[in-house]
Amino acid sequence: MAGGVQVDQTGQAKRYDVFHTDCPARDMVDHVTSRWGIWVLISLRGGDLRFFELRDSIRGISEKMLSQTLRGLVEDGLVWRHVEPTTPPQVSYGLTEFGRDVGEPLTDLFDRITSKLAASGAVRPEPR
């Protein structure tokens, strides 16, 4: 697969060159497949979460990394952000339709891996 389709100003469709460093689709793929991007999309598949609920659902992520990851996913249109004007502000996140669409194969991948591990009886060592 060489790339996606982009419509230019003349209405003509042109292909994205995902292997070019300036391709906007490449940035989005980087955000989705980053160390934490996948976990954010998988965590939000169950429904909307507030910032701290999301942080608590993804063990090992710092608040700084969660903020940076969410910022990229919101800019890409995969995640929406809603701020309640309270003191302190309550910030909630959820998947957009596009985010659900992109996250579906990731969820399938995650489910396949975990079911395979469960079937094989693989045991993870306890954390120290």
XYZ file of C-alpha atoms in Angstrom:
128
model
C 0.000 0.000 0.000
C 1.625 3.232 -1.116
C -0.606 5.684 0.743
C -4.008 7.235 1.230
C -5.966 9.541 -1.008
C -5.899 13.318 -0.645
C -8.125 15.705 -2.605
C -6.380 18.854 -3.806
C -7.921 22.259 -4.575
C -8.884 21.237 -8.110
C -10.960 18.360 -6.754
C -8.481 15.825 -8.112
C -7.542 12.986 -5.800
C -3.845 12.477 -5.205
C -2.051 9.828 -3.180
C -0.434 10.552 0.158
C 3.209 9.544 0.145
C 3.325 7.982 3.605
C 7.023 7.272 3.231
C 7.800 10.985 2.892
C 8.676 12.711 6.174
C 6.309 15.642 5.486
C 3.222 13.472 4.957
C 0.404 14.394 7.398
C -0.778 10.781 7.468
C 2.653 9.757 8.738
C 2.323 12.088 11.735
C -1.051 10.572 12.559
C 0.316 7.035 12.320
C 3.160 8.084 14.630
C 0.643 9.366 17.200
C -1.531 6.252 17.013
C 1.352 3.797 17.193
C 3.380 5.662 19.783
C 4.129 3.857 23.020
C 1.107 5.411 24.730
C -1.207 6.260 21.814
C -2.333 2.671 21.399
C -3.134 2.378 25.117
C -5.157 5.605 25.105
C -7.254 4.394 22.167
C -7.768 0.967 23.759
C -8.648 2.502 27.150
C -11.230 4.815 25.603
C -12.946 1.980 23.706
C -15.080 1.304 26.779
C -16.401 4.857 26.944
C -15.530 8.397 27.921
C -13.064 8.927 30.751
C -11.861 11.874 32.781
C -8.143 12.616 32.697
C -7.297 10.900 35.975
C -9.489 7.893 35.188
C -7.620 7.533 31.921
C -4.268 7.904 33.672
C -5.247 5.265 36.240
C -6.391 2.863 33.508
C -2.980 3.005 31.790
C -0.468 1.872 34.366
C 2.995 3.381 34.012
C 2.061 6.531 32.087
C 3.008 9.877 33.599
C 0.646 12.842 33.559
C 3.046 14.644 31.210
C 3.126 11.780 28.699
C -0.647 11.336 28.889
C -1.144 15.051 28.229
C 1.229 15.002 25.254
C -0.336 11.852 23.827
C -3.868 13.193 24.217
C -2.882 16.513 22.641
C -1.643 14.727 19.502
C -4.675 12.437 19.281
C -7.068 15.387 19.737
C -5.237 17.386 17.031
C -5.540 14.372 14.707
C -9.302 14.172 15.302
C -9.149 10.711 16.888
C -10.077 11.825 20.407
C -12.383 14.622 21.551
C -11.796 16.728 24.655
C -14.500 18.373 26.771
C -13.797 20.807 29.601
C -16.460 21.452 32.254
C -16.023 25.016 33.553
C -15.840 24.053 37.212
C -13.186 24.669 39.834
C -11.015 22.732 39.236
C -11.956 22.099 35.602
C -13.211 18.593 34.820
C -11.730 17.359 31.555
C -13.196 14.331 29.784
C -11.973 12.472 26.719
C -13.620 10.071 24.321
C -13.165 8.565 20.890
C -14.493 10.338 17.844
C -16.086 8.244 15.110
C -12.748 8.354 13.300
C -10.964 7.316 16.510
C -13.298 4.325 16.932
C -12.661 3.363 13.318
C -8.873 3.593 13.705
C -8.936 1.938 17.128
C -10.959 -1.084 16.023
C -8.036 -2.966 14.416
C -5.866 -2.079 17.427
C -8.502 -3.554 19.714
C -8.636 -6.680 17.542
C -4.845 -6.947 17.703
C -4.839 -6.502 21.480
C -7.625 -9.083 21.906
C -5.817 -11.601 19.665
C -2.578 -11.209 21.603
C -4.210 -11.546 25.019
C -6.336 -14.535 23.992
C -3.264 -16.258 22.501
C -1.309 -15.648 25.699
C -4.196 -16.977 27.800
C -4.537 -20.068 25.595
C -0.817 -20.793 25.734
C -0.745 -20.448 29.508
C 2.027 -17.867 29.287
C 2.724 -16.424 32.700
C 4.171 -12.991 33.163
C 6.579 -12.533 36.035
C 5.325 -10.469 38.963
C 6.546 -6.839 38.960
C 9.330 -6.110 41.425
